[in-house]
Tab-separated table of C-alpha atoms and ligand atoms in Angstrom:
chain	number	residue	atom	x	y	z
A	173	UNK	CA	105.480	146.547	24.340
A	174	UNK	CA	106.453	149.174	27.367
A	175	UNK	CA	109.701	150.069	24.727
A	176	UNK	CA	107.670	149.909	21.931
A	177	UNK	CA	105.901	152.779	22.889
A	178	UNK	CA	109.153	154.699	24.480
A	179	UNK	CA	110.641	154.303	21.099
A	180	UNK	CA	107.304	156.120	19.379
A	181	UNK	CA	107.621	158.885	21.933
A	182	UNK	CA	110.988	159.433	21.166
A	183	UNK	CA	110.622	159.154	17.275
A	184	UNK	CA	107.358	162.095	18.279
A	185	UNK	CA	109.793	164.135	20.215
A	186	UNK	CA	112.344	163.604	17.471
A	187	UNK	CA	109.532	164.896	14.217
A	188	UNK	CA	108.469	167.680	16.691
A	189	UNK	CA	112.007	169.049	17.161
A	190	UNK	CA	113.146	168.539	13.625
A	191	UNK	CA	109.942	170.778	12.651
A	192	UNK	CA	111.178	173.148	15.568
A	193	UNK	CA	114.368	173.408	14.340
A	194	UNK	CA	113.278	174.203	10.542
A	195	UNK	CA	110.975	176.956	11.702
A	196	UNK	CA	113.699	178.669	14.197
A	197	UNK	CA	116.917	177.373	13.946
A	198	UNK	CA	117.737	178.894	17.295
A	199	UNK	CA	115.434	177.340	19.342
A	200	UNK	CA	116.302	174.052	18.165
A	201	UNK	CA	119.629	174.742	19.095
A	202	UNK	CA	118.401	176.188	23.177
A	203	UNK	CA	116.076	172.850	22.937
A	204	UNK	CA	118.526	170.708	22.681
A	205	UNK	CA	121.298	172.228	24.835
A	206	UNK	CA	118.807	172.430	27.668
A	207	UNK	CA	117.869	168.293	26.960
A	208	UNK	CA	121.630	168.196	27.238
A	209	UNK	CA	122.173	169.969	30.564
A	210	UNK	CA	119.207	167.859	31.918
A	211	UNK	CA	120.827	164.897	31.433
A	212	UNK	CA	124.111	165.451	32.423
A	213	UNK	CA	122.472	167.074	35.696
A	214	UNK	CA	120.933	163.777	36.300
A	215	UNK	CA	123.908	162.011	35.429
A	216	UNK	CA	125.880	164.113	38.354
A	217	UNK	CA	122.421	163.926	40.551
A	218	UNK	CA	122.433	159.941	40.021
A	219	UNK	CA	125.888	159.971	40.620
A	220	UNK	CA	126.113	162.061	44.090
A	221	UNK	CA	126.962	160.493	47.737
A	222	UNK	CA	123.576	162.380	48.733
A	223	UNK	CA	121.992	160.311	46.595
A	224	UNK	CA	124.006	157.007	47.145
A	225	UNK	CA	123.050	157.575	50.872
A	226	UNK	CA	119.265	157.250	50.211
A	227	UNK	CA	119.721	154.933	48.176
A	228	UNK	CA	121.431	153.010	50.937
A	229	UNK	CA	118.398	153.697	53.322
A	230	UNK	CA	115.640	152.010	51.568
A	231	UNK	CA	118.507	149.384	50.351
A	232	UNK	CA	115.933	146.831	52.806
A	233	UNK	CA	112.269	147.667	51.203
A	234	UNK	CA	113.793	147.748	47.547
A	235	UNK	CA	115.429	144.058	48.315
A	236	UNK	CA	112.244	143.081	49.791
A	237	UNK	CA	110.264	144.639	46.670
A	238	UNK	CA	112.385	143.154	44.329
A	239	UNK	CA	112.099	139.551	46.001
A	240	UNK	CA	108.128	140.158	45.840
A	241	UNK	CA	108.458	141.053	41.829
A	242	UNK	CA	110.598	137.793	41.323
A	243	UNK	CA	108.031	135.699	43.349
A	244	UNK	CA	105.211	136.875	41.033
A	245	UNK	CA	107.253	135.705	38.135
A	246	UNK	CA	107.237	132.269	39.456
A	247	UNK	CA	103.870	132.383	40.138
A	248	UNK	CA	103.036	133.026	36.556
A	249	UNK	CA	105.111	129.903	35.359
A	250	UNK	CA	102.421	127.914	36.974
A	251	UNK	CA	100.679	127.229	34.158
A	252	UNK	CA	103.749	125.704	32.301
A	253	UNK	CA	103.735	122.791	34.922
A	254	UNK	CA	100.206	121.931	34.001
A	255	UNK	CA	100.568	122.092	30.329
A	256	UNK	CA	99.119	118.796	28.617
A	257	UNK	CA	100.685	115.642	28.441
A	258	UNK	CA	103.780	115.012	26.199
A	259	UNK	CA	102.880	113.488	22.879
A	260	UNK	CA	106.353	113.220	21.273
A	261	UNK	CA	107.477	116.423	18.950
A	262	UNK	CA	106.967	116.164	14.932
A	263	UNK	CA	108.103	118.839	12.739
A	264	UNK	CA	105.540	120.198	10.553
A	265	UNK	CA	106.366	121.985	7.272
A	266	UNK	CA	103.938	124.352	4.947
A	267	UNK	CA	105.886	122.354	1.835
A	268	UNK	CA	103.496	124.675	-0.524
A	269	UNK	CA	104.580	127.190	-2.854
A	270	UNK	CA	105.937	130.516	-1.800
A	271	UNK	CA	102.899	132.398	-2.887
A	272	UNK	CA	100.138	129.728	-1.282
A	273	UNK	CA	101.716	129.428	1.954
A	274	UNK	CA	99.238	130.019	4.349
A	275	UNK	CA	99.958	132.600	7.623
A	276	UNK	CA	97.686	130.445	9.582
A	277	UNK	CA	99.811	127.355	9.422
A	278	UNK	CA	103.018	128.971	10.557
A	279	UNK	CA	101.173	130.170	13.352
A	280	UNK	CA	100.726	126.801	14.228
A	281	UNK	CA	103.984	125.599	14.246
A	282	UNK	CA	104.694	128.531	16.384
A	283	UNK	CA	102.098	127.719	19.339
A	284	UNK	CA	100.829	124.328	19.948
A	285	UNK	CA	97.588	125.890	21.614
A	286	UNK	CA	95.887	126.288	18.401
A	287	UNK	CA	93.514	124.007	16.887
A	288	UNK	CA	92.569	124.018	13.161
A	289	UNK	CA	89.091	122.573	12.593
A	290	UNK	CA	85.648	123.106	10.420
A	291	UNK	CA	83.717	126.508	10.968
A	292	UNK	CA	81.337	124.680	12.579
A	293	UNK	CA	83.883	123.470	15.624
A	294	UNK	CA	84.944	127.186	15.665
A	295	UNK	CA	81.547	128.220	16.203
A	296	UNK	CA	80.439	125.804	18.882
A	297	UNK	CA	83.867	126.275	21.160
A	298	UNK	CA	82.606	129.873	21.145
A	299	UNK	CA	79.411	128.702	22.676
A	300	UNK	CA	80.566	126.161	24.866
A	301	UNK	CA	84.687	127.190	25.387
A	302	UNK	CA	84.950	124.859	28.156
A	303	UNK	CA	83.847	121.409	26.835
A	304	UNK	CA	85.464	122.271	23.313
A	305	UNK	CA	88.826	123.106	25.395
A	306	UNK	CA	88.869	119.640	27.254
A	307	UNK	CA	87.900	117.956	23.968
A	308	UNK	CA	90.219	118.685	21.518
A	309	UNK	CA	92.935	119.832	23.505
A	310	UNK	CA	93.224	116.740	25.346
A	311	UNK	CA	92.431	117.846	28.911
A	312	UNK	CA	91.343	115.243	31.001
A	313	UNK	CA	88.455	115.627	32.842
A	314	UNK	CA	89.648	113.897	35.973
A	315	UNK	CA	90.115	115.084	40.051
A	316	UNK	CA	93.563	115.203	38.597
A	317	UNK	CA	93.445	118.135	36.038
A	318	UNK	CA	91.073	119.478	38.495
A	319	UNK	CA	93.614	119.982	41.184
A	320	UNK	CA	96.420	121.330	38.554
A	321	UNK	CA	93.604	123.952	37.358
A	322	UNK	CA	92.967	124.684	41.014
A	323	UNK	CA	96.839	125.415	41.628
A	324	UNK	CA	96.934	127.456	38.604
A	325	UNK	CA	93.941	129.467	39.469
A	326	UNK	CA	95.648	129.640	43.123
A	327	UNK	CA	98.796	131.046	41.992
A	328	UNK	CA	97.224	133.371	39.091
A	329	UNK	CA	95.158	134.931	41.597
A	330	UNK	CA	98.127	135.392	43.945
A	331	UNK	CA	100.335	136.374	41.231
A	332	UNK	CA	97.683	139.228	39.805
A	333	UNK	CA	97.248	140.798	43.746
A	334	UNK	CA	100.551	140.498	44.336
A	335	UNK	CA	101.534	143.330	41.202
A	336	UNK	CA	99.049	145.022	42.846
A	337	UNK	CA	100.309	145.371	46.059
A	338	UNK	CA	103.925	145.684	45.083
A	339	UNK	CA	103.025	148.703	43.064
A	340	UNK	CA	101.308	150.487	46.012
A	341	UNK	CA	104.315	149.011	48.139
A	342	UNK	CA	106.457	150.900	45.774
A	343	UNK	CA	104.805	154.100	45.878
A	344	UNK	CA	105.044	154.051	50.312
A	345	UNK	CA	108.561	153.800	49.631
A	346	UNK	CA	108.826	156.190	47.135
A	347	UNK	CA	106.821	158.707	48.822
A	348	UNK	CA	108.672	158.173	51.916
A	349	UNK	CA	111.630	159.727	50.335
A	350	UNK	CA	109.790	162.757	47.768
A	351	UNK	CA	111.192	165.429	50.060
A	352	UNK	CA	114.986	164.069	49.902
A	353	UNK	CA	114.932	164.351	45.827
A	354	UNK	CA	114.819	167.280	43.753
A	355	UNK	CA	112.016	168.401	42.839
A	356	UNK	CA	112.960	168.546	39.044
A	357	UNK	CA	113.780	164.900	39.253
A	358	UNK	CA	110.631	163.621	40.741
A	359	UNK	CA	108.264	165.030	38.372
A	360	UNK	CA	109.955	164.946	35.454
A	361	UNK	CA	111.871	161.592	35.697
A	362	UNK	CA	109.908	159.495	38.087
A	363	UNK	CA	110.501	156.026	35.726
A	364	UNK	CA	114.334	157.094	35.480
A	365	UNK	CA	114.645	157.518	39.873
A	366	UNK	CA	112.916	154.584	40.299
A	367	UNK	CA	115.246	152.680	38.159
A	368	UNK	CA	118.163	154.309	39.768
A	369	UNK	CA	117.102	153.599	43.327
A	370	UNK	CA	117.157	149.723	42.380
A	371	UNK	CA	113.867	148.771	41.583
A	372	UNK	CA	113.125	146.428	38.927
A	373	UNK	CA	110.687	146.729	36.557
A	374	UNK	CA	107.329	145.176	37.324
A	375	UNK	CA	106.040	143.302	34.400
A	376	UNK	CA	101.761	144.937	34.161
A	377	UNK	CA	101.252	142.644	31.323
A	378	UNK	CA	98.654	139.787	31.044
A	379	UNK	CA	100.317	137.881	28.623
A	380	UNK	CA	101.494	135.120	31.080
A	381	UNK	CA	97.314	134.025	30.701
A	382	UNK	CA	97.266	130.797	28.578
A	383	UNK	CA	95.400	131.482	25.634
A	384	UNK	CA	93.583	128.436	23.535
A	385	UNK	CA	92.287	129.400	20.134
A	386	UNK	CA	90.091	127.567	17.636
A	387	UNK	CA	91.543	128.283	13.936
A	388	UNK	CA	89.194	128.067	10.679
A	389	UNK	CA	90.429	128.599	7.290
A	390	UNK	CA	88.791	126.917	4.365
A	391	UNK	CA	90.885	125.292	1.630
A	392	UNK	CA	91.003	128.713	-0.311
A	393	UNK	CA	92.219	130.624	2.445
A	394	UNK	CA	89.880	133.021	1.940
A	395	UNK	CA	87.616	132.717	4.154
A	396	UNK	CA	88.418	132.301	8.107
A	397	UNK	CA	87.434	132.478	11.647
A	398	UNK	CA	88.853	132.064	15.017
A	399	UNK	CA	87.983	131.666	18.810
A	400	UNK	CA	90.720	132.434	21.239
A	401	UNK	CA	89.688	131.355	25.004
A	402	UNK	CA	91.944	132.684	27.328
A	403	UNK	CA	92.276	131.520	30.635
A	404	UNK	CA	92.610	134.717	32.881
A	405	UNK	CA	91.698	134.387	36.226
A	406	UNK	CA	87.856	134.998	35.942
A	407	UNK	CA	87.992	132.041	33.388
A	408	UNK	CA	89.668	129.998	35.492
A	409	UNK	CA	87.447	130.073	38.357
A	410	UNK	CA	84.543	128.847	36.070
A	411	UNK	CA	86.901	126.172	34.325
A	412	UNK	CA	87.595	124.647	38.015
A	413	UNK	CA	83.510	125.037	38.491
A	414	UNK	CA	83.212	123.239	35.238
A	415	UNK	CA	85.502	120.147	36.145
A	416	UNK	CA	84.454	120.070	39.099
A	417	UNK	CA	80.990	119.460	38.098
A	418	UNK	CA	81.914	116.851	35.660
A	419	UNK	CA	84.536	115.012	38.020
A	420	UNK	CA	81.420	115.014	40.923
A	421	UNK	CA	78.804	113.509	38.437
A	422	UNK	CA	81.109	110.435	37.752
A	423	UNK	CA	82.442	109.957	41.407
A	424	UNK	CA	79.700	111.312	43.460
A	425	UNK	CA	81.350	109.802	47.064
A	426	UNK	CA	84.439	111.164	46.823
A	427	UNK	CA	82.769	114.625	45.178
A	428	UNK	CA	82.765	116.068	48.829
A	429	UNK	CA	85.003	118.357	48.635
A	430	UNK	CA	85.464	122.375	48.320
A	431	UNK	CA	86.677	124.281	45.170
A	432	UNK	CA	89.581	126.473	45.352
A	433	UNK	CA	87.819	129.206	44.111
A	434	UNK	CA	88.151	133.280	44.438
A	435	UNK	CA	85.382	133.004	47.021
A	436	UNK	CA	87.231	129.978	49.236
A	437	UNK	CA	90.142	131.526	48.971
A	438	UNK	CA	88.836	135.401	50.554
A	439	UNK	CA	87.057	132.977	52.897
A	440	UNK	CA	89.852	131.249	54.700
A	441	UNK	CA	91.761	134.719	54.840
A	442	UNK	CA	88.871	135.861	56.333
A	443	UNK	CA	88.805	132.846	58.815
A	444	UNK	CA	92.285	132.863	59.871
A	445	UNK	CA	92.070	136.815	60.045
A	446	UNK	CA	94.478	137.540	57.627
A	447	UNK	CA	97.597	136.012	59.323
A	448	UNK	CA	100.242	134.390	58.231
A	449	UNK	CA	99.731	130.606	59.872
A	450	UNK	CA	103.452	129.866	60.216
A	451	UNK	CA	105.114	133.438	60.883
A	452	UNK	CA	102.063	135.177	62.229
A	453	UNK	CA	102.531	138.409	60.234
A	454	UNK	CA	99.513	139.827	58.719
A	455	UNK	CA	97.655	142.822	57.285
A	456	UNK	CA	97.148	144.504	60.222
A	457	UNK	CA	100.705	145.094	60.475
A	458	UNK	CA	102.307	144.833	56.831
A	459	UNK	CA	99.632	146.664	55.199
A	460	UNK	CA	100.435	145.560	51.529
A	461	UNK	CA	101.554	141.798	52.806
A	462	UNK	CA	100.606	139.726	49.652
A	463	UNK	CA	99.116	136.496	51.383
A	464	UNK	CA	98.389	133.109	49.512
A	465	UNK	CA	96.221	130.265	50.603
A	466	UNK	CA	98.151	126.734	51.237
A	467	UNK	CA	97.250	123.038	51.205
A	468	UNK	CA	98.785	122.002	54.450
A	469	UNK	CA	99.161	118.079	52.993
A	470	UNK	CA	99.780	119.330	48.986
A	471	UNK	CA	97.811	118.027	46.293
A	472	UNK	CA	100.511	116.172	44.860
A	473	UNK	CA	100.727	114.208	47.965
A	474	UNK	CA	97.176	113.391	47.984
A	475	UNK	CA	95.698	116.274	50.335
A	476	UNK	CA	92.219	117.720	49.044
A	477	UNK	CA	90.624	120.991	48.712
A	478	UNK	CA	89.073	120.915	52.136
A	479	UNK	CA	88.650	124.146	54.715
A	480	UNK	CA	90.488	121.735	57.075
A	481	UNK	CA	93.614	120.964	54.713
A	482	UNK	CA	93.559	124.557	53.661
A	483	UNK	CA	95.795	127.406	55.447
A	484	UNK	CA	96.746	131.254	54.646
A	485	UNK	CA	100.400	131.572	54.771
A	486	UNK	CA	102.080	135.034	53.785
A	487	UNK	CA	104.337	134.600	50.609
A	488	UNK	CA	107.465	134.668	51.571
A	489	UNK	CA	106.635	131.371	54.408
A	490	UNK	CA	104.351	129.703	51.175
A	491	UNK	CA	107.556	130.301	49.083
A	492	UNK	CA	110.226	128.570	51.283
A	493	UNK	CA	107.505	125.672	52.100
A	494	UNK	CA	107.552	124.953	48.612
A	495	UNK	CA	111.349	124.962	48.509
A	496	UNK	CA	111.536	122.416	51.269
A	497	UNK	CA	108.988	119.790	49.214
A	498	UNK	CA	110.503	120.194	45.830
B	19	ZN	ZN1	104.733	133.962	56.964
């Protein structure tokens, strides 16, 4: 999407300096020399030992930064994990003809998270997402799904502060250096230094957010409808309330236990004052330290969502606990 829109501002550029140019065939010409001069400066600039050697000083933080970035990109495979059961693969094929081949269909075969069904199942998921979800997508709704849901959430909400934080991270760094780069260079090619100092790119986007939809299109095709529930982080936290609720009605004794919710999870920060539990780094002194709440004994081995089985651990400790039990 990000070069999507580079490519329109360059095809804008392009229109305005074509126009330029047939207006005042001179200017066009000074227009582009001067483009050309910029970027051959920066090529030299890029290129210097003065800026090699700053480069070389922040060589640590970008490392560090970059780490961070590819950290958040595991978090947001969590989901993947989860996905529902295996049911074998099929291939399905729209064996109409050419001109009553229907979009919708293809869409299907495309993404196995949509569901075709009546207008009337379209219209109820949008009133109740959650129990239409479970229903026809096969989720059970069992302490099992529960806890995947709950490490999903866990991880999504990690993975969403944690761009956050690396982006102010960033700009520390960045800042730390203004006065070492040229002026010129700092305003006008910020994106371009960053690049050039090692940084890779932080992906913004959202898209990593599972997305259910509900697909009607009557027999004509003429007449459709769709609900799309997405399961962003604010969804999630209800969809872990929801389970929760249903798991505790059918299994009331073993129901006593806590929710890993947005609330839990600022709550045992709180509790063990922001601090990394195994390397004892926190906040206080890492200002933009992304921390993630554990389960000391993991789901997967039977541990619960309990204050007591729950710990705050920083991400880099969370990261290499995880190693060791894979
Ligand atoms: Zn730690």
């Amino acid at each position: 999407m990000t070069t999507n829109k580079r490519n329109m501002k360059i095809l804008l550029y392009a229109i305005i300096w074509i126009i330029l140019t047939i207006i005042s065939p001179k200017l066009g010409l000074f227009i582009l020399l001067t483009i050309l001069a910029y970027q051959i400066y920066l090529y030299i600039y890029f290129n210097s030992i003065k800026f090699t050697s700053i480069k070389d000083s922040i060589k640590k933080y970008t490392n560090n930064s970059n780490e961070l970035n590819h950290h958040i990109q595991e978090l947001k495979c969590s989901y993947i994990n989860v996905k529902s059961y295996d049911y074998g693969s099929s291939i399905l094929q729209d064996t109409s003809k050419y001109n009553l081949k229907r979009r919708e269909w293809s869409n299907e075969l495309k993404n196995n998270q949509v569901h075709n069904c009546s207008s009337t199942v379209c219209k109820n998921a949008n009133s109740q997402p959650f129990k239409y979800l479970c229903k026809y997508f096969n989720l059970k709704t069992d302490e099992e799904t529960l806890s995947n849901f709950e490490n999903v959430l866990n991880d999504f909400a990690a993975a969403e502060q944690g761009k956050k934080l690396l982006q102010a991270e960033r700009e520390i760094i960045i800042n730390s250096i203004k006065n070492d780069i040229p002026v010129l260079i700092y305003t006008l090619s910020k994106e371009r230094l960053i690049k050039e100092l090692g940084f890779e790119t932080i992906d913004l986007s959202d898209l990593y957010f599972p997305v259910y939809t509900f697909q009607y299109v009557s027999a004509g095709g003429n007449s459709s409808a769709r609900c799309d529930i997405k399961l962003d982080v604010e969804n999630l936290d209800k969809f872990v309330n929801y389970l929760s609720g249903i798991v505790k009605f059918r299994n009331s004794i073993q129901g006593q236990r806590d929710l890993m919710t947005s609330k839990l999870r600022e709550q045992i920060k709180v509790r063990d004052s922001y601090t990394c539990k195994s390397c004892n780094i926190s906040t206080h002194i890492e200002k933009n330290l992304l921390l993630e709440i554990d389960h000391i004994v993991p789901l997967s081995k039977g541990g619960i969502t309990s204050e007591s089985n729950l710990q705050t651990l920083c991400w880099r400790c969370n990261r290499s606990k995880g190693a060791k039990i894979l």
